Amino acid sequence: MKQFRHIGLSIAIIVVLLFPSCTKKGVEPQAQSFLMLGTVCRITIYDKPSDRAFKAAFDRIREIENRMSIHLDESEVSRVNRSAGTEAIPVSADTFLVVQKALEIARLSGGAFDPTVGPLVQAWDIGGDAPRRPGDEEIAHLLTLVGWQRVVLDEERQTIFLPDEGMVLDLGAIAKGYAADEAARVLKEHGVGSAIVNLGGNVLTVGRKVDGSLWKIGIQDPEQERGGYALIVELDDTSLVTSGPYERFFTLEGETYHHILDTTTGYPVVNDLISASIITESSFLADALSTTLYALGDERGMAFIKTLEGVEAIVLTADHRLITSANTPPITVTDETYHR
Ligand code: ADP
Ligand code: MG
C-alpha cells in the first residue's frame, strides 16, 4: 500500500513582527484570532480597539467565507459548481465581483492563474484529508474542464454559469485577499486608523503604527521553521501576500507535490521559485497576483508584474537569489544566504 505522508500545512507564512508598542495615547494594542477561511485569521488594532470593531470585521470575513468557500455545501460558489452544465446561479455582489476580477487576472496572465482550476484542485486534494496523485488519463480529462474563458457572467442578473458539467470554480487563490480588504474597510468604518489584518499570512496593514513609523513585516524563509524570516519589509497602508510551495504540500514516493497547479500540465507548477510575494494596495490583487507570479515563474512572472502599475514583487529562488521589482518598499535581508 502506498502511504501518503502529510508533512506540512503551515498556515501562517508571514507573521507580523510585534515590536514593543509604545503608543502616543498609551492605548494597548489588542488582537483577536479566529479560524476562518481554512486558516488563522488575526486582527490587531493599535489605535482604537473595540469589541464592536473586531466583531464587525470578523463577521464580514465569515460572510465572505460563507459565500465563497468550496468547503461549504451551501456557499454560492458550491451552488454554482453543483449547477455546472444545467443552470446559471444568482450570487451576491461579493461573489460576482471576485469572480469577475479572477477572470480578469486569468485573461491578463494567459490562464496561468485560472479560477476554474477546481477539478484539478479537488482531484489532488493537496492540503486536504486525502491527497493523491491522479493518473495521467484522469488529469488529461480534468484539464478539459479547466477554462476561464467558458465562465458565463450575466452582469444584469448577477448570475454565474459554468456551461459544462464537472467544471468547478475555486477562489482559493483570491478570496482571502478580498476578505482582508473588506475586514480593513469595516475596521475603518469603526474609526480604526492603525491595524494589521493577517489572514493566514495574507497581510494588510491599515495606516501606520501609532507613532507614525512604518510596519515591519517578515517574509518567511521557506527553509526555516515558521517564524524564521528571510527578509523584513517596511510597509505603509498596503498589502503583502506570499505564495509558495512550502505552504501546502504532501510527499509520495519521495516526490513533493504542492498546491499551486500548472493549468497546462495539470501537475503542480515546477520552477525554481521558493517564495513569491506581491506588495500592492489591495490585498485582493496581492493574493491573486502572488499565486500568478508563482505560477508564471521568475522570468515570465517578473515581466508580467512590470506591466502592472503600483504592483511590486519579491521572489526567492531555490539557489537563494533575491529578485525584486524596481520600486519595492525598504527591504532588510535577515538571512544573508539570500543575495541579489
Ligand atoms: P494560499 O491560499 O495557501 O495562501 P494561494 O493564494 O497561492 O495560497 O492559493 C493557492 C490555492 O489556489 C490552491 O490551494 C488552489 O485552491 C488554488 N489554485 C491552485 N492553482 C491555481 C492556479 N493556477 N490558478 C488559480 N488558483 C489556483
Ligand atoms: Mg493567492
Coordinates of C-alpha atoms and ligand atoms in Angstrom, one line a residue:
M1 CA 0.0 0.0 0.0
K2 CA 1.2 3.4 -0.9
Q3 CA 1.4 5.6 2.1
F4 CA 0.7 9.3 1.9
R5 CA 2.7 11.3 4.2
H6 CA 1.2 14.6 5.1
I7 CA 4.2 16.5 6.2
G8 CA 3.0 20.0 6.2
L9 CA 0.3 22.5 6.3
S10 CA 1.8 25.7 7.5
I11 CA -0.8 28.3 7.7
A12 CA 0.9 31.5 8.9
I13 CA 3.5 32.1 6.3
I14 CA 4.1 35.7 7.3
V15 CA 3.9 36.7 10.9
V16 CA 3.8 40.2 11.9
L17 CA 6.7 41.2 14.0
L18 CA 5.3 42.8 17.0
F19 CA 7.7 45.3 18.4
P20 CA 7.1 46.7 21.8
S21 CA 4.4 49.1 21.2
C22 CA 4.8 52.5 22.7
T23 CA 1.7 54.3 21.8
K24 CA 1.2 58.0 22.0
K25 CA -2.0 57.9 23.9
G26 CA -1.0 54.9 25.9
V27 CA -3.6 52.6 24.2
E28 CA -2.5 49.0 24.3
P29 CA -2.9 47.2 21.0
Q30 CA -5.4 44.4 21.1
A31 CA -5.6 41.2 18.9
Q32 CA -8.2 38.6 18.2
S33 CA -7.9 35.4 16.2
F34 CA -10.4 33.0 14.7
L35 CA -10.2 30.0 12.4
M36 CA -11.9 31.2 9.2
L37 CA -11.3 30.6 5.5
G38 CA -9.4 27.5 6.4
T39 CA -6.7 29.4 8.3
V40 CA -5.9 31.5 11.3
C41 CA -7.3 35.0 10.9
R42 CA -5.8 37.5 13.2
I43 CA -6.7 41.2 13.5
T44 CA -4.6 43.5 15.6
I45 CA -5.9 47.0 16.3
Y46 CA -3.3 49.5 17.6
D47 CA -5.2 52.8 17.9
K48 CA -8.8 52.3 18.7
P49 CA -9.6 48.7 19.7
S50 CA -13.3 48.0 20.4
D51 CA -15.3 44.8 20.6
R52 CA -17.7 46.2 18.1
A53 CA -14.9 46.8 15.5
F54 CA -13.5 43.3 16.0
K55 CA -16.9 41.7 15.8
A56 CA -17.9 43.6 12.6
A57 CA -14.6 42.8 10.9
F58 CA -14.8 39.0 11.7
D59 CA -18.5 38.9 10.8
R60 CA -17.6 40.3 7.4
I61 CA -14.8 37.7 6.9
R62 CA -17.3 34.9 7.9
E63 CA -19.9 36.3 5.5
I64 CA -17.3 36.1 2.6
E65 CA -16.3 32.6 3.6
N66 CA -20.0 31.5 3.7
R67 CA -20.4 32.9 0.2
M68 CA -17.2 31.7 -1.5
S69 CA -15.8 28.6 0.2
I70 CA -15.9 25.4 -1.8
H71 CA -15.7 23.5 1.5
L72 CA -19.2 24.7 2.5
D73 CA -22.0 22.9 0.5
E74 CA -24.3 25.9 0.8
S75 CA -21.9 28.6 -0.3
E76 CA -22.8 30.4 -3.5
V77 CA -19.7 29.0 -5.2
S78 CA -20.7 25.5 -4.3
R79 CA -24.1 26.1 -5.7
V80 CA -22.6 27.4 -8.9
N81 CA -20.4 24.3 -9.1
R82 CA -23.3 21.9 -8.5
S83 CA -25.3 23.6 -11.2
A84 CA -22.5 23.3 -13.8
G85 CA -23.9 22.3 -17.1
T86 CA -27.5 23.0 -16.0
E87 CA -28.3 26.5 -14.9
A88 CA -27.0 30.0 -14.0
I89 CA -27.0 30.8 -10.3
P90 CA -27.7 34.3 -8.8
V91 CA -24.9 35.3 -6.4
S92 CA -24.2 38.2 -4.1
A93 CA -22.3 41.3 -5.3
D94 CA -19.3 40.0 -3.4
T95 CA -19.0 36.7 -5.3
F96 CA -19.8 38.3 -8.6
L97 CA -17.0 40.9 -8.2
V98 CA -14.4 38.3 -7.0
V99 CA -15.2 36.0 -9.9
Q100 CA -15.1 38.9 -12.3
K101 CA -11.7 40.0 -11.1
A102 CA -10.4 36.5 -11.0
L103 CA -11.4 36.1 -14.7
E104 CA -9.7 39.3 -15.5
I105 CA -6.4 38.1 -13.9
A106 CA -6.8 34.8 -15.8
R107 CA -7.0 36.8 -19.0
L108 CA -4.0 39.0 -18.2
S109 CA -1.9 36.0 -17.1
G110 CA -2.8 33.9 -20.2
G111 CA -4.5 31.4 -17.9
A112 CA -1.6 30.7 -15.6
F113 CA -4.0 32.0 -12.9
D114 CA -7.3 30.3 -13.5
P115 CA -10.3 30.2 -11.1
T116 CA -11.7 27.2 -13.0
V117 CA -8.7 25.1 -11.8
G118 CA -11.1 23.5 -9.3
P119 CA -11.5 20.0 -10.8
L120 CA -7.7 19.5 -10.6
V121 CA -7.5 21.1 -7.1
Q122 CA -10.2 18.6 -5.9
A123 CA -8.5 15.6 -7.5
W124 CA -5.1 16.3 -6.0
D125 CA -6.6 17.5 -2.7
I126 CA -3.3 18.9 -1.6
G127 CA -3.7 20.3 1.9
G128 CA -6.9 18.3 2.3
D129 CA -7.7 15.0 4.0
A130 CA -6.9 12.6 1.2
P131 CA -4.2 14.0 -1.1
R132 CA -3.3 11.8 -4.0
R133 CA -1.6 11.8 -7.4
P134 CA -4.3 11.4 -10.0
G135 CA -3.4 9.2 -13.0
D136 CA -2.4 10.6 -16.4
E137 CA -5.7 9.8 -18.0
E138 CA -7.6 11.4 -15.2
I139 CA -5.5 14.5 -15.4
A140 CA -6.0 14.7 -19.2
H141 CA -9.7 14.5 -18.6
L142 CA -9.8 17.1 -15.8
L143 CA -7.8 19.5 -18.0
T144 CA -10.7 19.6 -20.4
L145 CA -12.8 21.0 -17.6
V146 CA -10.4 23.9 -16.9
G147 CA -11.0 27.1 -18.9
W148 CA -11.7 30.5 -17.6
Q149 CA -13.0 31.7 -21.0
R150 CA -16.0 29.5 -20.6
V151 CA -17.4 31.0 -17.5
V152 CA -20.6 33.0 -18.2
L153 CA -21.2 36.1 -16.1
D154 CA -24.5 37.9 -16.5
E155 CA -24.0 41.4 -15.1
E156 CA -27.6 42.4 -15.2
R157 CA -28.9 39.3 -13.4
Q158 CA -25.8 38.9 -11.3
T159 CA -25.6 35.2 -12.2
I160 CA -22.7 32.8 -12.8
F161 CA -22.9 29.9 -15.1
L162 CA -20.4 27.1 -15.8
P163 CA -21.5 25.6 -19.1
D164 CA -20.0 22.1 -18.7
E165 CA -20.8 19.6 -16.1
G166 CA -17.8 18.9 -13.9
M167 CA -16.4 22.4 -14.2
V168 CA -15.5 23.8 -10.7
L169 CA -14.8 27.3 -9.6
D170 CA -12.2 27.6 -6.9
L171 CA -11.5 31.1 -5.4
G172 CA -8.8 29.7 -3.0
A173 CA -6.1 31.9 -4.5
I174 CA -8.1 35.2 -4.2
A175 CA -10.9 35.1 -1.6
K176 CA -8.6 35.6 1.4
G177 CA -7.2 38.8 -0.1
Y178 CA -10.8 40.1 -0.7
A179 CA -11.7 39.2 2.8
A180 CA -8.7 41.2 4.1
D181 CA -9.7 44.2 2.2
E182 CA -13.2 44.0 3.4
A183 CA -12.2 43.5 7.0
A184 CA -10.0 46.6 6.8
R185 CA -12.8 48.6 5.3
V186 CA -15.1 47.6 8.2
L187 CA -12.4 48.5 10.7
K188 CA -12.0 51.9 9.2
E189 CA -15.8 52.4 9.4
H190 CA -15.4 51.8 13.1
G191 CA -12.9 54.6 13.4
V192 CA -9.8 52.3 13.3
G193 CA -6.8 54.0 11.7
S194 CA -3.9 51.7 12.7
A195 CA -4.3 47.9 12.4
I196 CA -3.0 44.8 10.8
V197 CA -5.2 42.2 9.2
N198 CA -3.4 38.9 8.8
L199 CA -5.4 36.1 7.3
G200 CA -3.0 33.2 7.3
G201 CA -0.1 35.2 6.1
N202 CA -2.2 37.3 3.8
V203 CA -1.2 40.6 5.4
L204 CA -2.9 44.0 5.0
T205 CA -1.7 47.0 7.0
V206 CA -4.1 49.8 7.9
G207 CA -2.5 53.2 8.2
R208 CA 0.8 53.3 10.1
K209 CA 1.9 52.4 13.6
V210 CA 0.6 54.8 16.1
D211 CA 3.9 56.5 16.5
G212 CA 3.9 57.3 12.7
S213 CA 6.6 54.7 11.8
L214 CA 6.3 52.0 9.2
W215 CA 5.1 48.5 9.9
K216 CA 7.8 45.8 9.7
I217 CA 6.6 42.6 8.2
G218 CA 8.7 39.5 7.9
I219 CA 8.7 37.2 4.8
Q220 CA 9.1 33.6 5.9
D221 CA 12.3 31.9 5.0
P222 CA 10.9 28.7 3.3
E223 CA 13.8 26.7 4.6
Q224 CA 13.4 27.7 8.2
E225 CA 10.8 26.9 10.8
R226 CA 7.8 29.0 10.8
G227 CA 8.6 32.5 12.1
G228 CA 12.2 32.4 10.7
Y229 CA 12.4 35.3 8.3
A230 CA 14.4 35.7 5.1
L231 CA 13.5 39.4 4.8
I232 CA 11.8 42.2 6.5
V233 CA 9.8 44.7 4.5
E234 CA 8.6 48.1 5.8
L235 CA 5.1 48.8 4.8
D236 CA 2.7 51.7 5.0
D237 CA -1.1 51.2 4.5
T238 CA -0.6 48.4 1.9
S239 CA -0.8 44.6 1.5
L240 CA 1.9 41.9 1.3
V241 CA 1.0 38.4 0.3
T242 CA 3.3 35.5 -0.3
S243 CA 2.6 32.3 -2.3
G244 CA 5.0 29.4 -2.2
P245 CA 5.3 25.6 -2.5
Y246 CA 6.1 25.3 1.2
E247 CA 2.6 26.3 2.4
R248 CA 0.6 23.2 1.5
F249 CA 2.1 20.1 0.1
F250 CA 2.4 16.3 0.5
T251 CA 5.0 13.8 -0.4
L252 CA 4.5 10.5 -2.2
E253 CA 7.3 8.0 -3.0
G254 CA 9.9 10.7 -2.4
E255 CA 8.2 13.3 -4.6
T256 CA 6.8 16.5 -3.2
Y257 CA 3.6 17.9 -4.6
H258 CA 2.5 21.4 -3.7
H259 CA -0.8 23.3 -4.1
I260 CA -0.2 25.7 -7.0
L261 CA -1.2 23.9 -10.2
D262 CA 0.0 24.4 -13.7
T263 CA -3.1 24.8 -15.8
T264 CA -1.4 23.4 -18.9
T265 CA 0.0 20.2 -17.4
G266 CA -2.4 19.6 -14.5
Y267 CA 0.5 19.0 -12.2
P268 CA 1.9 21.3 -9.5
V269 CA 4.0 24.1 -11.1
V270 CA 7.6 23.2 -11.5
N271 CA 10.1 26.0 -11.3
D272 CA 12.9 27.2 -9.1
L273 CA 10.9 29.7 -7.0
I274 CA 10.6 29.0 -3.3
S275 CA 8.6 32.2 -2.5
A276 CA 6.7 34.8 -4.5
S277 CA 5.4 37.9 -2.8
I278 CA 3.4 40.8 -4.0
I279 CA 3.1 44.2 -2.4
T280 CA 0.2 46.4 -3.6
E281 CA -2.6 48.5 -2.1
S282 CA -5.3 45.9 -2.5
S283 CA -4.9 42.6 -0.7
F284 CA -7.3 41.1 -3.2
L285 CA -4.9 41.8 -6.0
A286 CA -1.9 40.9 -4.0
D287 CA -3.4 37.5 -3.2
A288 CA -4.3 36.7 -6.8
L289 CA -1.0 38.1 -8.2
S290 CA 1.3 36.2 -5.8
T291 CA -0.3 33.0 -6.9
T292 CA 0.1 34.2 -10.5
L293 CA 3.7 35.2 -10.0
Y294 CA 4.5 31.8 -8.6
A295 CA 2.7 30.0 -11.4
L296 CA 4.5 32.0 -14.1
G297 CA 8.0 31.6 -12.6
D298 CA 10.6 34.3 -12.2
E299 CA 11.2 35.4 -15.7
R300 CA 7.7 35.4 -17.1
G301 CA 6.3 36.4 -13.7
M302 CA 8.5 39.4 -13.2
A303 CA 7.9 40.6 -16.8
F304 CA 4.2 40.3 -16.1
I305 CA 4.4 42.2 -12.8
K306 CA 6.3 45.0 -14.6
T307 CA 3.3 45.7 -16.8
L308 CA 1.1 46.4 -13.8
E309 CA 1.1 49.8 -12.1
G310 CA 1.5 50.1 -8.4
V311 CA 2.4 46.4 -8.0
E312 CA 5.8 45.3 -6.6
A313 CA 7.2 41.8 -6.3
I314 CA 9.8 40.0 -4.3
V315 CA 10.9 36.5 -5.3
L316 CA 13.2 34.0 -3.6
T317 CA 14.7 31.1 -5.7
A318 CA 16.0 27.7 -4.7
D319 CA 19.6 28.8 -5.3
H320 CA 19.0 31.7 -2.9
R321 CA 18.7 34.6 -5.4
L322 CA 16.6 37.5 -4.3
I323 CA 14.8 39.1 -7.2
T324 CA 12.8 42.3 -6.7
S325 CA 10.8 44.7 -8.9
A326 CA 12.0 48.3 -9.3
N327 CA 10.1 50.2 -6.6
T328 CA 9.7 47.9 -3.6
P329 CA 9.5 49.4 -0.2
P330 CA 12.6 49.2 2.0
I331 CA 13.8 45.6 2.5
T332 CA 16.2 44.3 5.1
V333 CA 17.7 40.9 4.3
T334 CA 17.8 39.0 7.6
D335 CA 19.1 35.7 6.1
E336 CA 22.3 36.7 4.3
T337 CA 22.4 33.5 2.3
Y338 CA 19.9 35.3 0.0
H339 CA 21.6 37.7 -2.3
R340 CA 20.5 39.9 -5.3
Ligands
ADP1 P1 -2.8 30.0 0.0 O1 -4.2 30.2 -0.2 O2 -2.3 28.7 0.5 O3 -2.2 31.2 0.7 P2 -2.5 30.8 -2.8 O4 -3.2 32.1 -2.6 O5 -1.3 30.8 -3.7 O6 -2.1 30.1 -1.4 O7 -3.7 29.9 -3.4 C1 -3.5 28.6 -3.7 C2 -4.8 28.0 -3.9 O8 -5.4 28.4 -5.2 C3 -4.8 26.4 -4.1 O9 -5.0 25.8 -2.9 C4 -6.0 26.2 -5.0 O10 -7.2 26.2 -4.3 C5 -5.9 27.4 -5.9 N1 -5.1 27.3 -7.1 C6 -4.1 26.4 -7.4 N2 -3.5 26.6 -8.6 C7 -4.1 27.7 -9.1 C8 -4.0 28.4 -10.3 N3 -3.1 28.1 -11.3 N4 -4.8 29.5 -10.5 C9 -5.7 29.8 -9.6 N5 -5.9 29.2 -8.4 C10 -5.1 28.1 -8.2
MG2 MG -3.1 33.8 -3.7

